[in-house]
JSON list of C-alpha atoms in Angstrom, two decimals:
[
{"chain": "A", "resi": 1, "resn": "MET", "atom": "CA", "xyz": [-28.51, 11.49, -8.25]},
{"chain": "A", "resi": 2, "resn": "THR", "atom": "CA", "xyz": [-26.66, 11.14, -11.53]},
{"chain": "A", "resi": 3, "resn": "SER", "atom": "CA", "xyz": [-24.72, 14.38, -10.96]},
{"chain": "A", "resi": 4, "resn": "LEU", "atom": "CA", "xyz": [-24.26, 12.81, -7.22]},
{"chain": "A", "resi": 5, "resn": "ARG", "atom": "CA", "xyz": [-23.07, 9.41, -8.33]},
{"chain": "A", "resi": 6, "resn": "ASN", "atom": "CA", "xyz": [-19.94, 10.73, -10.67]},
{"chain": "A", "resi": 7, "resn": "VAL", "atom": "CA", "xyz": [-18.66, 12.90, -8.24]},
{"chain": "A", "resi": 8, "resn": "ALA", "atom": "CA", "xyz": [-18.75, 9.63, -6.32]},
{"chain": "A", "resi": 9, "resn": "ALA", "atom": "CA", "xyz": [-17.30, 7.61, -9.09]},
{"chain": "A", "resi": 10, "resn": "PRO", "atom": "CA", "xyz": [-13.51, 7.78, -8.22]},
{"chain": "A", "resi": 11, "resn": "TYR", "atom": "CA", "xyz": [-14.06, 7.63, -4.63]},
{"chain": "A", "resi": 12, "resn": "TRP", "atom": "CA", "xyz": [-16.28, 4.64, -4.65]},
{"chain": "A", "resi": 13, "resn": "ALA", "atom": "CA", "xyz": [-13.04, 3.54, -7.20]},
{"chain": "A", "resi": 14, "resn": "GLU", "atom": "CA", "xyz": [-10.50, 3.50, -4.48]},
{"chain": "A", "resi": 15, "resn": "PHE", "atom": "CA", "xyz": [-12.26, 2.12, -1.95]},
{"chain": "A", "resi": 16, "resn": "ILE", "atom": "CA", "xyz": [-13.08, -0.72, -4.23]},
{"chain": "A", "resi": 17, "resn": "GLY", "atom": "CA", "xyz": [-9.57, -1.17, -5.74]},
{"chain": "A", "resi": 18, "resn": "THR", "atom": "CA", "xyz": [-7.89, -1.18, -2.32]},
{"chain": "A", "resi": 19, "resn": "LEU", "atom": "CA", "xyz": [-10.47, -3.47, -1.31]},
{"chain": "A", "resi": 20, "resn": "VAL", "atom": "CA", "xyz": [-9.23, -6.20, -3.52]},
{"chain": "A", "resi": 21, "resn": "LEU", "atom": "CA", "xyz": [-5.45, -5.09, -3.16]},
{"chain": "A", "resi": 22, "resn": "THR", "atom": "CA", "xyz": [-6.27, -6.12, 1.06]},
{"chain": "A", "resi": 23, "resn": "VAL", "atom": "CA", "xyz": [-8.30, -9.15, -0.12]},
{"chain": "A", "resi": 24, "resn": "VAL", "atom": "CA", "xyz": [-5.95, -10.64, -2.17]},
{"chain": "A", "resi": 25, "resn": "GLY", "atom": "CA", "xyz": [-2.54, -9.43, 0.10]},
{"chain": "A", "resi": 26, "resn": "LEU", "atom": "CA", "xyz": [-3.97, -10.14, 3.12]},
{"chain": "A", "resi": 27, "resn": "GLY", "atom": "CA", "xyz": [-5.32, -13.24, 2.26]},
{"chain": "A", "resi": 28, "resn": "ILE", "atom": "CA", "xyz": [-1.93, -14.50, 0.90]},
{"chain": "A", "resi": 29, "resn": "THR", "atom": "CA", "xyz": [-0.56, -13.07, 4.15]},
{"chain": "A", "resi": 30, "resn": "ALA", "atom": "CA", "xyz": [-3.47, -15.11, 6.10]},
{"chain": "A", "resi": 31, "resn": "GLN", "atom": "CA", "xyz": [-2.48, -18.38, 4.44]},
{"chain": "A", "resi": 32, "resn": "ASN", "atom": "CA", "xyz": [1.24, -18.11, 4.72]},
{"chain": "A", "resi": 33, "resn": "LEU", "atom": "CA", "xyz": [0.79, -18.06, 8.39]},
{"chain": "A", "resi": 34, "resn": "THR", "atom": "CA", "xyz": [-1.79, -20.39, 8.92]},
{"chain": "A", "resi": 35, "resn": "SER", "atom": "CA", "xyz": [-0.22, -23.04, 6.69]},
{"chain": "A", "resi": 36, "resn": "SER", "atom": "CA", "xyz": [2.10, -25.29, 8.24]},
{"chain": "A", "resi": 37, "resn": "THR", "atom": "CA", "xyz": [4.16, -25.58, 4.60]},
{"chain": "A", "resi": 38, "resn": "SER", "atom": "CA", "xyz": [5.02, -22.20, 3.52]},
{"chain": "A", "resi": 39, "resn": "SER", "atom": "CA", "xyz": [7.46, -21.32, 5.98]},
{"chain": "A", "resi": 40, "resn": "LYS", "atom": "CA", "xyz": [10.30, -21.24, 3.12]},
{"chain": "A", "resi": 41, "resn": "THR", "atom": "CA", "xyz": [8.81, -19.87, 0.60]},
{"chain": "A", "resi": 42, "resn": "SER", "atom": "CA", "xyz": [6.54, -17.28, 2.56]},
{"chain": "A", "resi": 43, "resn": "ALA", "atom": "CA", "xyz": [8.77, -14.12, 1.62]},
{"chain": "A", "resi": 44, "resn": "LEU", "atom": "CA", "xyz": [8.25, -15.02, -2.12]},
{"chain": "A", "resi": 45, "resn": "ASN", "atom": "CA", "xyz": [4.50, -15.58, -2.09]},
{"chain": "A", "resi": 46, "resn": "SER", "atom": "CA", "xyz": [4.00, -12.58, 0.14]},
{"chain": "A", "resi": 47, "resn": "SER", "atom": "CA", "xyz": [5.52, -9.91, -2.13]},
{"chain": "A", "resi": 48, "resn": "LEU", "atom": "CA", "xyz": [3.86, -12.25, -5.40]},
{"chain": "A", "resi": 49, "resn": "GLY", "atom": "CA", "xyz": [0.72, -11.90, -3.43]},
{"chain": "A", "resi": 50, "resn": "TRP", "atom": "CA", "xyz": [0.32, -8.18, -2.86]},
{"chain": "A", "resi": 51, "resn": "GLY", "atom": "CA", "xyz": [2.30, -7.55, -6.32]},
{"chain": "A", "resi": 52, "resn": "LEU", "atom": "CA", "xyz": [-0.95, -9.27, -7.83]},
{"chain": "A", "resi": 53, "resn": "GLY", "atom": "CA", "xyz": [-3.05, -7.65, -5.39]},
{"chain": "A", "resi": 54, "resn": "VAL", "atom": "CA", "xyz": [-2.09, -4.11, -6.52]},
{"chain": "A", "resi": 55, "resn": "THR", "atom": "CA", "xyz": [-2.05, -5.40, -10.22]},
{"chain": "A", "resi": 56, "resn": "LEU", "atom": "CA", "xyz": [-6.00, -6.09, -9.98]},
{"chain": "A", "resi": 57, "resn": "GLY", "atom": "CA", "xyz": [-6.58, -3.18, -7.26]},
{"chain": "A", "resi": 58, "resn": "ILE", "atom": "CA", "xyz": [-5.64, -1.00, -10.55]},
{"chain": "A", "resi": 59, "resn": "TRP", "atom": "CA", "xyz": [-7.30, -2.44, -13.35]},
{"chain": "A", "resi": 60, "resn": "THR", "atom": "CA", "xyz": [-10.03, -2.29, -11.00]},
{"chain": "A", "resi": 61, "resn": "SER", "atom": "CA", "xyz": [-9.97, 1.37, -10.62]},
{"chain": "A", "resi": 62, "resn": "GLU", "atom": "CA", "xyz": [-7.54, 3.30, -12.95]},
{"chain": "A", "resi": 63, "resn": "HIS", "atom": "CA", "xyz": [-10.19, 4.30, -15.08]},
{"chain": "A", "resi": 64, "resn": "VAL", "atom": "CA", "xyz": [-12.47, 6.14, -12.85]},
{"chain": "A", "resi": 65, "resn": "SER", "atom": "CA", "xyz": [-9.68, 7.29, -10.16]},
{"chain": "A", "resi": 66, "resn": "GLY", "atom": "CA", "xyz": [-6.38, 6.75, -11.50]},
{"chain": "A", "resi": 67, "resn": "GLY", "atom": "CA", "xyz": [-5.51, 3.94, -9.33]},
{"chain": "A", "resi": 68, "resn": "HIS", "atom": "CA", "xyz": [-3.91, 5.03, -6.35]},
{"chain": "A", "resi": 69, "resn": "ILE", "atom": "CA", "xyz": [-5.25, 2.82, -3.90]},
{"chain": "A", "resi": 70, "resn": "ASN", "atom": "CA", "xyz": [-2.29, 3.79, -1.38]},
{"chain": "A", "resi": 71, "resn": "PRO", "atom": "CA", "xyz": [-2.57, 7.50, 0.66]},
{"chain": "A", "resi": 72, "resn": "ALA", "atom": "CA", "xyz": [1.26, 7.51, -0.04]},
{"chain": "A", "resi": 73, "resn": "VAL", "atom": "CA", "xyz": [0.86, 7.92, -3.69]},
{"chain": "A", "resi": 74, "resn": "THR", "atom": "CA", "xyz": [-2.19, 10.38, -3.40]},
{"chain": "A", "resi": 75, "resn": "ILE", "atom": "CA", "xyz": [0.21, 12.14, -1.12]},
{"chain": "A", "resi": 76, "resn": "SER", "atom": "CA", "xyz": [2.50, 12.26, -3.88]},
{"chain": "A", "resi": 77, "resn": "ARG", "atom": "CA", "xyz": [0.06, 13.43, -6.54]},
{"chain": "A", "resi": 78, "resn": "ALA", "atom": "CA", "xyz": [-1.18, 16.44, -4.66]},
{"chain": "A", "resi": 79, "resn": "LEU", "atom": "CA", "xyz": [2.73, 17.79, -3.83]},
{"chain": "A", "resi": 80, "resn": "PHE", "atom": "CA", "xyz": [4.13, 17.46, -7.22]},
{"chain": "A", "resi": 81, "resn": "ASN", "atom": "CA", "xyz": [0.88, 16.89, -9.95]},
{"chain": "A", "resi": 82, "resn": "SER", "atom": "CA", "xyz": [-2.41, 18.55, -9.63]},
{"chain": "A", "resi": 83, "resn": "LEU", "atom": "CA", "xyz": [-4.86, 16.44, -7.34]},
{"chain": "A", "resi": 84, "resn": "SER", "atom": "CA", "xyz": [-6.29, 18.99, -5.07]},
{"chain": "A", "resi": 85, "resn": "TRP", "atom": "CA", "xyz": [-6.11, 18.32, -1.05]},
{"chain": "A", "resi": 86, "resn": "ALA", "atom": "CA", "xyz": [-9.81, 18.27, -0.73]},
{"chain": "A", "resi": 87, "resn": "LYS", "atom": "CA", "xyz": [-9.83, 15.28, -3.50]},
{"chain": "A", "resi": 88, "resn": "ALA", "atom": "CA", "xyz": [-6.82, 13.61, -1.47]},
{"chain": "A", "resi": 89, "resn": "ILE", "atom": "CA", "xyz": [-7.96, 13.33, 1.24]},
{"chain": "A", "resi": 90, "resn": "CYS", "atom": "CA", "xyz": [-11.63, 12.03, 0.18]},
{"chain": "A", "resi": 91, "resn": "TYR", "atom": "CA", "xyz": [-9.43, 9.41, -1.22]},
{"chain": "A", "resi": 92, "resn": "ILE", "atom": "CA", "xyz": [-7.35, 8.60, 1.76]},
{"chain": "A", "resi": 93, "resn": "SER", "atom": "CA", "xyz": [-10.51, 7.80, 3.16]},
{"chain": "A", "resi": 94, "resn": "ALA", "atom": "CA", "xyz": [-12.02, 5.81, 0.67]},
{"chain": "A", "resi": 95, "resn": "GLN", "atom": "CA", "xyz": [-8.49, 3.75, 0.69]},
{"chain": "A", "resi": 96, "resn": "THR", "atom": "CA", "xyz": [-8.92, 3.67, 4.18]},
{"chain": "A", "resi": 97, "resn": "LEU", "atom": "CA", "xyz": [-12.18, 2.20, 4.62]},
{"chain": "A", "resi": 98, "resn": "GLY", "atom": "CA", "xyz": [-11.67, -0.04, 1.66]},
{"chain": "A", "resi": 99, "resn": "ALA", "atom": "CA", "xyz": [-8.18, -1.32, 3.49]},
{"chain": "A", "resi": 100, "resn": "PHE", "atom": "CA", "xyz": [-10.85, -1.69, 6.43]},
{"chain": "A", "resi": 101, "resn": "VAL", "atom": "CA", "xyz": [-13.64, -4.14, 4.74]},
{"chain": "A", "resi": 102, "resn": "GLY", "atom": "CA", "xyz": [-11.41, -6.02, 2.80]},
{"chain": "A", "resi": 103, "resn": "SER", "atom": "CA", "xyz": [-10.10, -6.99, 6.01]},
{"chain": "A", "resi": 104, "resn": "PHE", "atom": "CA", "xyz": [-13.40, -7.89, 7.37]},
{"chain": "A", "resi": 105, "resn": "ILE", "atom": "CA", "xyz": [-13.72, -10.22, 4.24]},
{"chain": "A", "resi": 106, "resn": "VAL", "atom": "CA", "xyz": [-10.59, -11.83, 5.03]},
{"chain": "A", "resi": 107, "resn": "TRP", "atom": "CA", "xyz": [-11.03, -12.40, 8.22]},
{"chain": "A", "resi": 108, "resn": "ILE", "atom": "CA", "xyz": [-14.67, -14.37, 7.30]},
{"chain": "A", "resi": 109, "resn": "ASN", "atom": "CA", "xyz": [-12.77, -16.25, 4.66]},
{"chain": "A", "resi": 110, "resn": "PHE", "atom": "CA", "xyz": [-9.82, -17.43, 7.16]},
{"chain": "A", "resi": 111, "resn": "ALA", "atom": "CA", "xyz": [-12.17, -17.59, 10.45]},
{"chain": "A", "resi": 112, "resn": "SER", "atom": "CA", "xyz": [-11.92, -21.24, 11.24]},
{"chain": "A", "resi": 113, "resn": "SER", "atom": "CA", "xyz": [-7.50, -21.18, 10.53]},
{"chain": "A", "resi": 114, "resn": "LEU", "atom": "CA", "xyz": [-7.48, -18.30, 12.60]},
{"chain": "A", "resi": 115, "resn": "SER", "atom": "CA", "xyz": [-9.45, -19.06, 14.90]},
{"chain": "A", "resi": 116, "resn": "SER", "atom": "CA", "xyz": [-6.63, -22.09, 15.31]},
{"chain": "A", "resi": 117, "resn": "ILE", "atom": "CA", "xyz": [-4.23, -19.67, 16.20]},
{"chain": "A", "resi": 118, "resn": "LYS", "atom": "CA", "xyz": [-4.03, -20.25, 20.42]},
{"chain": "A", "resi": 119, "resn": "HIS", "atom": "CA", "xyz": [-3.17, -16.52, 22.27]},
{"chain": "A", "resi": 120, "resn": "LYS", "atom": "CA", "xyz": [-1.40, -18.01, 24.93]},
{"chain": "A", "resi": 121, "resn": "ASP", "atom": "CA", "xyz": [0.89, -15.28, 25.70]},
{"chain": "A", "resi": 122, "resn": "PRO", "atom": "CA", "xyz": [0.10, -11.40, 27.25]},
{"chain": "A", "resi": 123, "resn": "GLY", "atom": "CA", "xyz": [-0.16, -9.10, 24.27]},
{"chain": "A", "resi": 124, "resn": "MET", "atom": "CA", "xyz": [-0.81, -9.05, 20.78]},
{"chain": "A", "resi": 125, "resn": "HIS", "atom": "CA", "xyz": [-2.69, -11.56, 19.63]},
{"chain": "A", "resi": 126, "resn": "PRO", "atom": "CA", "xyz": [-0.62, -13.80, 17.36]},
{"chain": "A", "resi": 127, "resn": "ALA", "atom": "CA", "xyz": [-3.42, -13.71, 14.48]},
{"chain": "A", "resi": 128, "resn": "THR", "atom": "CA", "xyz": [-3.18, -10.39, 14.40]},
{"chain": "A", "resi": 129, "resn": "HIS", "atom": "CA", "xyz": [-0.19, -10.47, 12.33]},
{"chain": "A", "resi": 130, "resn": "ALA", "atom": "CA", "xyz": [-2.27, -11.77, 9.27]},
{"chain": "A", "resi": 131, "resn": "PHE", "atom": "CA", "xyz": [-3.72, -8.34, 8.87]},
{"chain": "A", "resi": 132, "resn": "VAL", "atom": "CA", "xyz": [-0.70, -5.53, 9.99]},
{"chain": "A", "resi": 133, "resn": "THR", "atom": "CA", "xyz": [3.03, -5.25, 9.97]},
{"chain": "A", "resi": 134, "resn": "SER", "atom": "CA", "xyz": [5.46, -5.98, 12.58]},
{"chain": "A", "resi": 135, "resn": "ASN", "atom": "CA", "xyz": [8.66, -4.68, 12.90]},
{"chain": "A", "resi": 136, "resn": "ASP", "atom": "CA", "xyz": [11.71, -3.31, 15.11]},
{"chain": "A", "resi": 137, "resn": "THR", "atom": "CA", "xyz": [10.78, 0.25, 14.65]},
{"chain": "A", "resi": 138, "resn": "TRP", "atom": "CA", "xyz": [14.17, 1.55, 13.40]},
{"chain": "A", "resi": 139, "resn": "TYR", "atom": "CA", "xyz": [14.36, -0.94, 10.94]},
{"chain": "A", "resi": 140, "resn": "GLY", "atom": "CA", "xyz": [10.83, -0.95, 9.96]},
{"chain": "A", "resi": 141, "resn": "LEU", "atom": "CA", "xyz": [10.99, 2.36, 9.10]},
{"chain": "A", "resi": 142, "resn": "VAL", "atom": "CA", "xyz": [14.29, 2.36, 7.16]},
{"chain": "A", "resi": 143, "resn": "ASN", "atom": "CA", "xyz": [12.56, -0.54, 5.10]},
{"chain": "A", "resi": 144, "resn": "GLU", "atom": "CA", "xyz": [9.24, 1.63, 4.75]},
{"chain": "A", "resi": 145, "resn": "ILE", "atom": "CA", "xyz": [10.88, 4.68, 3.39]},
{"chain": "A", "resi": 146, "resn": "THR", "atom": "CA", "xyz": [13.32, 2.70, 1.14]},
{"chain": "A", "resi": 147, "resn": "ALA", "atom": "CA", "xyz": [11.04, 0.15, -0.33]},
{"chain": "A", "resi": 148, "resn": "THR", "atom": "CA", "xyz": [8.05, 2.99, -0.89]},
{"chain": "A", "resi": 149, "resn": "PHE", "atom": "CA", "xyz": [11.12, 4.99, -2.65]},
{"chain": "A", "resi": 150, "resn": "ILE", "atom": "CA", "xyz": [11.97, 2.42, -4.94]},
{"chain": "A", "resi": 151, "resn": "PHE", "atom": "CA", "xyz": [7.87, 1.97, -5.70]},
{"chain": "A", "resi": 152, "resn": "VAL", "atom": "CA", "xyz": [6.66, 5.28, -6.10]},
{"chain": "A", "resi": 153, "resn": "LEU", "atom": "CA", "xyz": [9.49, 6.00, -8.01]},
{"chain": "A", "resi": 154, "resn": "ALA", "atom": "CA", "xyz": [8.42, 3.28, -10.74]},
{"chain": "A", "resi": 155, "resn": "ILE", "atom": "CA", "xyz": [5.08, 4.42, -10.48]},
{"chain": "A", "resi": 156, "resn": "TYR", "atom": "CA", "xyz": [6.12, 7.56, -11.42]},
{"chain": "A", "resi": 157, "resn": "ALA", "atom": "CA", "xyz": [8.20, 6.54, -14.43]},
{"chain": "A", "resi": 158, "resn": "ILE", "atom": "CA", "xyz": [5.79, 3.78, -15.55]},
{"chain": "A", "resi": 159, "resn": "THR", "atom": "CA", "xyz": [2.82, 5.94, -15.43]},
{"chain": "A", "resi": 160, "resn": "ASP", "atom": "CA", "xyz": [4.73, 9.18, -17.75]},
{"chain": "A", "resi": 161, "resn": "ASN", "atom": "CA", "xyz": [3.47, 10.18, -20.84]},
{"chain": "A", "resi": 162, "resn": "THR", "atom": "CA", "xyz": [6.68, 9.08, -22.35]},
{"chain": "A", "resi": 163, "resn": "SER", "atom": "CA", "xyz": [6.83, 5.36, -20.86]},
{"chain": "A", "resi": 164, "resn": "ASN", "atom": "CA", "xyz": [6.49, 2.35, -23.02]},
{"chain": "A", "resi": 165, "resn": "ALA", "atom": "CA", "xyz": [5.40, 0.48, -20.05]},
{"chain": "A", "resi": 166, "resn": "LYS", "atom": "CA", "xyz": [2.23, 3.06, -19.82]},
{"chain": "A", "resi": 167, "resn": "SER", "atom": "CA", "xyz": [0.07, 0.84, -21.76]},
{"chain": "A", "resi": 168, "resn": "ILE", "atom": "CA", "xyz": [0.73, -1.90, -19.52]},
{"chain": "A", "resi": 169, "resn": "ALA", "atom": "CA", "xyz": [0.70, 0.05, -16.30]},
{"chain": "A", "resi": 170, "resn": "PRO", "atom": "CA", "xyz": [-1.13, -2.04, -13.57]},
{"chain": "A", "resi": 171, "resn": "LEU", "atom": "CA", "xyz": [1.07, -5.16, -14.65]},
{"chain": "A", "resi": 172, "resn": "ALA", "atom": "CA", "xyz": [4.26, -2.81, -14.01]},
{"chain": "A", "resi": 173, "resn": "VAL", "atom": "CA", "xyz": [3.24, -1.15, -11.09]},
{"chain": "A", "resi": 174, "resn": "GLY", "atom": "CA", "xyz": [2.52, -4.77, -10.04]},
{"chain": "A", "resi": 175, "resn": "LEU", "atom": "CA", "xyz": [5.67, -6.21, -10.43]},
{"chain": "A", "resi": 176, "resn": "ALA", "atom": "CA", "xyz": [7.84, -2.85, -9.08]},
{"chain": "A", "resi": 177, "resn": "LEU", "atom": "CA", "xyz": [5.84, -3.35, -5.89]},
{"chain": "A", "resi": 178, "resn": "THR", "atom": "CA", "xyz": [7.06, -7.23, -5.86]},
{"chain": "A", "resi": 179, "resn": "GLY", "atom": "CA", "xyz": [10.60, -6.20, -6.51]},
{"chain": "A", "resi": 180, "resn": "ALA", "atom": "CA", "xyz": [10.30, -3.85, -3.62]},
{"chain": "A", "resi": 181, "resn": "SER", "atom": "CA", "xyz": [9.14, -5.76, -1.42]},
{"chain": "A", "resi": 182, "resn": "LEU", "atom": "CA", "xyz": [11.46, -8.58, -1.81]},
{"chain": "A", "resi": 183, "resn": "GLY", "atom": "CA", "xyz": [14.61, -7.03, -1.70]},
{"chain": "A", "resi": 184, "resn": "VAL", "atom": "CA", "xyz": [13.91, -5.08, 1.24]},
{"chain": "A", "resi": 185, "resn": "SER", "atom": "CA", "xyz": [11.58, -6.58, 3.86]},
{"chain": "A", "resi": 186, "resn": "SER", "atom": "CA", "xyz": [10.27, -9.59, 5.70]},
{"chain": "A", "resi": 187, "resn": "PRO", "atom": "CA", "xyz": [6.84, -10.93, 5.25]},
{"chain": "A", "resi": 188, "resn": "LEU", "atom": "CA", "xyz": [5.42, -9.00, 7.74]},
{"chain": "A", "resi": 189, "resn": "GLY", "atom": "CA", "xyz": [7.65, -6.43, 8.35]},
{"chain": "A", "resi": 190, "resn": "VAL", "atom": "CA", "xyz": [6.82, -3.66, 5.14]},
{"chain": "A", "resi": 191, "resn": "ALA", "atom": "CA", "xyz": [3.65, -2.29, 4.28]},
{"chain": "A", "resi": 192, "resn": "VAL", "atom": "CA", "xyz": [4.41, 0.48, 1.60]},
{"chain": "A", "resi": 193, "resn": "ASN", "atom": "CA", "xyz": [1.11, 1.80, 2.15]},
{"chain": "A", "resi": 194, "resn": "PRO", "atom": "CA", "xyz": [-0.49, 3.50, 4.77]},
{"chain": "A", "resi": 195, "resn": "ALA", "atom": "CA", "xyz": [-4.03, 2.06, 3.96]},
{"chain": "A", "resi": 196, "resn": "ARG", "atom": "CA", "xyz": [-2.80, -1.21, 3.80]},
{"chain": "A", "resi": 197, "resn": "ASP", "atom": "CA", "xyz": [-1.91, -1.73, 7.25]},
{"chain": "A", "resi": 198, "resn": "PHE", "atom": "CA", "xyz": [-4.30, 1.67, 9.78]},
{"chain": "A", "resi": 199, "resn": "GLY", "atom": "CA", "xyz": [-7.27, -0.29, 8.13]},
{"chain": "A", "resi": 200, "resn": "PRO", "atom": "CA", "xyz": [-6.98, -3.70, 8.97]},
{"chain": "A", "resi": 201, "resn": "ARG", "atom": "CA", "xyz": [-5.09, -2.88, 11.97]},
{"chain": "A", "resi": 202, "resn": "VAL", "atom": "CA", "xyz": [-8.23, -0.92, 13.28]},
{"chain": "A", "resi": 203, "resn": "PHE", "atom": "CA", "xyz": [-10.12, -3.76, 11.88]},
{"chain": "A", "resi": 204, "resn": "ALA", "atom": "CA", "xyz": [-8.21, -6.22, 14.11]},
{"chain": "A", "resi": 205, "resn": "ALA", "atom": "CA", "xyz": [-8.14, -4.08, 17.10]},
{"chain": "A", "resi": 206, "resn": "PHE", "atom": "CA", "xyz": [-11.98, -4.49, 17.19]},
{"chain": "A", "resi": 207, "resn": "ALA", "atom": "CA", "xyz": [-11.28, -8.75, 16.37]},
{"chain": "A", "resi": 208, "resn": "TYR", "atom": "CA", "xyz": [-8.46, -9.29, 18.58]},
{"chain": "A", "resi": 209, "resn": "GLY", "atom": "CA", "xyz": [-7.96, -6.72, 21.15]},
{"chain": "A", "resi": 210, "resn": "PHE", "atom": "CA", "xyz": [-6.30, -2.76, 21.14]},
{"chain": "A", "resi": 211, "resn": "ASP", "atom": "CA", "xyz": [-3.10, -4.10, 21.97]},
{"chain": "A", "resi": 212, "resn": "VAL", "atom": "CA", "xyz": [-2.54, -4.25, 17.76]},
{"chain": "A", "resi": 213, "resn": "PHE", "atom": "CA", "xyz": [-1.50, -0.69, 18.38]},
{"chain": "A", "resi": 214, "resn": "ALA", "atom": "CA", "xyz": [0.61, -1.05, 21.65]},
{"chain": "A", "resi": 215, "resn": "ASP", "atom": "CA", "xyz": [2.85, -4.05, 19.79]},
{"chain": "A", "resi": 216, "resn": "HIS", "atom": "CA", "xyz": [6.63, -3.49, 19.44]},
{"chain": "A", "resi": 217, "resn": "HIS", "atom": "CA", "xyz": [6.67, 0.08, 20.96]},
{"chain": "A", "resi": 218, "resn": "PHE", "atom": "CA", "xyz": [3.89, 1.48, 19.32]},
{"chain": "A", "resi": 219, "resn": "TYR", "atom": "CA", "xyz": [4.55, 0.71, 15.83]},
{"chain": "A", "resi": 220, "resn": "PHE", "atom": "CA", "xyz": [1.33, 1.39, 14.17]},
{"chain": "A", "resi": 221, "resn": "TRP", "atom": "CA", "xyz": [2.89, 4.73, 13.60]},
{"chain": "A", "resi": 222, "resn": "VAL", "atom": "CA", "xyz": [6.07, 3.29, 11.38]},
{"chain": "A", "resi": 223, "resn": "PRO", "atom": "CA", "xyz": [3.93, 1.77, 8.23]},
{"chain": "A", "resi": 224, "resn": "ILE", "atom": "CA", "xyz": [2.08, 5.32, 8.29]},
{"chain": "A", "resi": 225, "resn": "VAL", "atom": "CA", "xyz": [5.64, 7.90, 8.58]},
{"chain": "A", "resi": 226, "resn": "GLY", "atom": "CA", "xyz": [7.13, 5.52, 6.39]},
{"chain": "A", "resi": 227, "resn": "PRO", "atom": "CA", "xyz": [5.38, 5.37, 3.30]},
{"chain": "A", "resi": 228, "resn": "ILE", "atom": "CA", "xyz": [4.96, 8.76, 3.23]},
{"chain": "A", "resi": 229, "resn": "VAL", "atom": "CA", "xyz": [7.97, 9.82, 3.57]},
{"chain": "A", "resi": 230, "resn": "GLY", "atom": "CA", "xyz": [9.49, 7.20, 1.24]},
{"chain": "A", "resi": 231, "resn": "GLY", "atom": "CA", "xyz": [6.94, 8.20, -1.64]},
{"chain": "A", "resi": 232, "resn": "VAL", "atom": "CA", "xyz": [7.45, 11.55, -1.46]},
{"chain": "A", "resi": 233, "resn": "LEU", "atom": "CA", "xyz": [10.94, 11.37, -1.97]},
{"chain": "A", "resi": 234, "resn": "GLY", "atom": "CA", "xyz": [10.17, 9.17, -4.84]},
{"chain": "A", "resi": 235, "resn": "ALA", "atom": "CA", "xyz": [7.96, 11.61, -6.20]},
{"chain": "A", "resi": 236, "resn": "PHE", "atom": "CA", "xyz": [10.67, 14.35, -5.91]},
{"chain": "A", "resi": 237, "resn": "VAL", "atom": "CA", "xyz": [13.53, 12.63, -7.08]},
{"chain": "A", "resi": 238, "resn": "TYR", "atom": "CA", "xyz": [11.52, 11.46, -10.23]},
{"chain": "A", "resi": 239, "resn": "GLU", "atom": "CA", "xyz": [9.52, 14.99, -11.03]},
{"chain": "A", "resi": 240, "resn": "TRP", "atom": "CA", "xyz": [13.05, 17.27, -10.48]},
{"chain": "A", "resi": 241, "resn": "LEU", "atom": "CA", "xyz": [15.59, 15.36, -11.27]},
{"chain": "A", "resi": 242, "resn": "VAL", "atom": "CA", "xyz": [14.71, 11.98, -13.68]},
{"chain": "A", "resi": 243, "resn": "LYS", "atom": "CA", "xyz": [12.40, 14.04, -16.13]},
{"chain": "A", "resi": 244, "resn": "ARG", "atom": "CA", "xyz": [13.54, 17.33, -15.44]},
{"chain": "A", "resi": 245, "resn": "ASP", "atom": "CA", "xyz": [16.82, 15.98, -16.63]},
{"chain": "A", "resi": 246, "resn": "ALA", "atom": "CA", "xyz": [15.25, 14.04, -19.17]},
{"chain": "A", "resi": 247, "resn": "GLU", "atom": "CA", "xyz": [13.43, 17.00, -20.61]},
{"chain": "A", "resi": 248, "resn": "ASN", "atom": "CA", "xyz": [16.79, 19.07, -21.07]},
{"chain": "A", "resi": 249, "resn": "HIS", "atom": "CA", "xyz": [18.76, 16.16, -22.45]},
{"chain": "A", "resi": 250, "resn": "HIS", "atom": "CA", "xyz": [15.96, 15.75, -25.05]},
{"chain": "A", "resi": 251, "resn": "ASN", "atom": "CA", "xyz": [16.11, 20.16, -25.90]},
{"chain": "A", "resi": 252, "resn": "LEU", "atom": "CA", "xyz": [19.61, 19.72, -26.19]},
{"chain": "A", "resi": 253, "resn": "GLU", "atom": "CA", "xyz": [19.39, 16.83, -28.57]},
{"chain": "A", "resi": 254, "resn": "GLU", "atom": "CA", "xyz": [16.57, 18.82, -30.76]},
{"chain": "A", "resi": 255, "resn": "GLY", "atom": "CA", "xyz": [18.45, 22.20, -30.36]},
{"chain": "A", "resi": 256, "resn": "ALA", "atom": "CA", "xyz": [21.82, 20.61, -31.64]}
]
């Protein structure tokens, strides 16, 4: 039993870390959606809220699993670092399930406010905007790739063994997410995390109908593909350009 618990510990950590991230982030998004006074500050509120969610989620899970809490990060670690693909798949499954359960918790907490949002027009229920991202397909894809590129590039720099920021990595990574989100997106326009969108989207489909997958010309694939592409690009740039050039520079200095 002890052995089984030890094996399962990283996956539980990713599940709980992503759940914490989702509860905090979606909670802020739900407040923005249901509040009549937050329209002018919703972009800032959302970006800060998701940044805090990332910080708390990493603090919850980092010492056990590495605190990925994001399939884009996990896939990047599998491609460029030593994470096995078998473990990566389990991480991604745990992250997506954590986001799904986190959505359920947010729905319970905001059930009264969300129920007051009326579904007047055909198509996706407006309350689903508390759970999913939505944008024009092309602009959304560009936003996701750009924001996740910046975010994952920052993660690699922050968690590098030579980084001065490694001791405060959870806080620094949360700030990186806030900066990336504020820089390129509207409050509902960017996910930077496939699990953060897909898990809640599945929950929203059960709660409000499966139109959530057909919204904006089947937009649901954009917050999955965009962050993965952006994350891989960010990891590649750091590992093969920034880090390698820095190592060569240090070697040249030592040789001199």
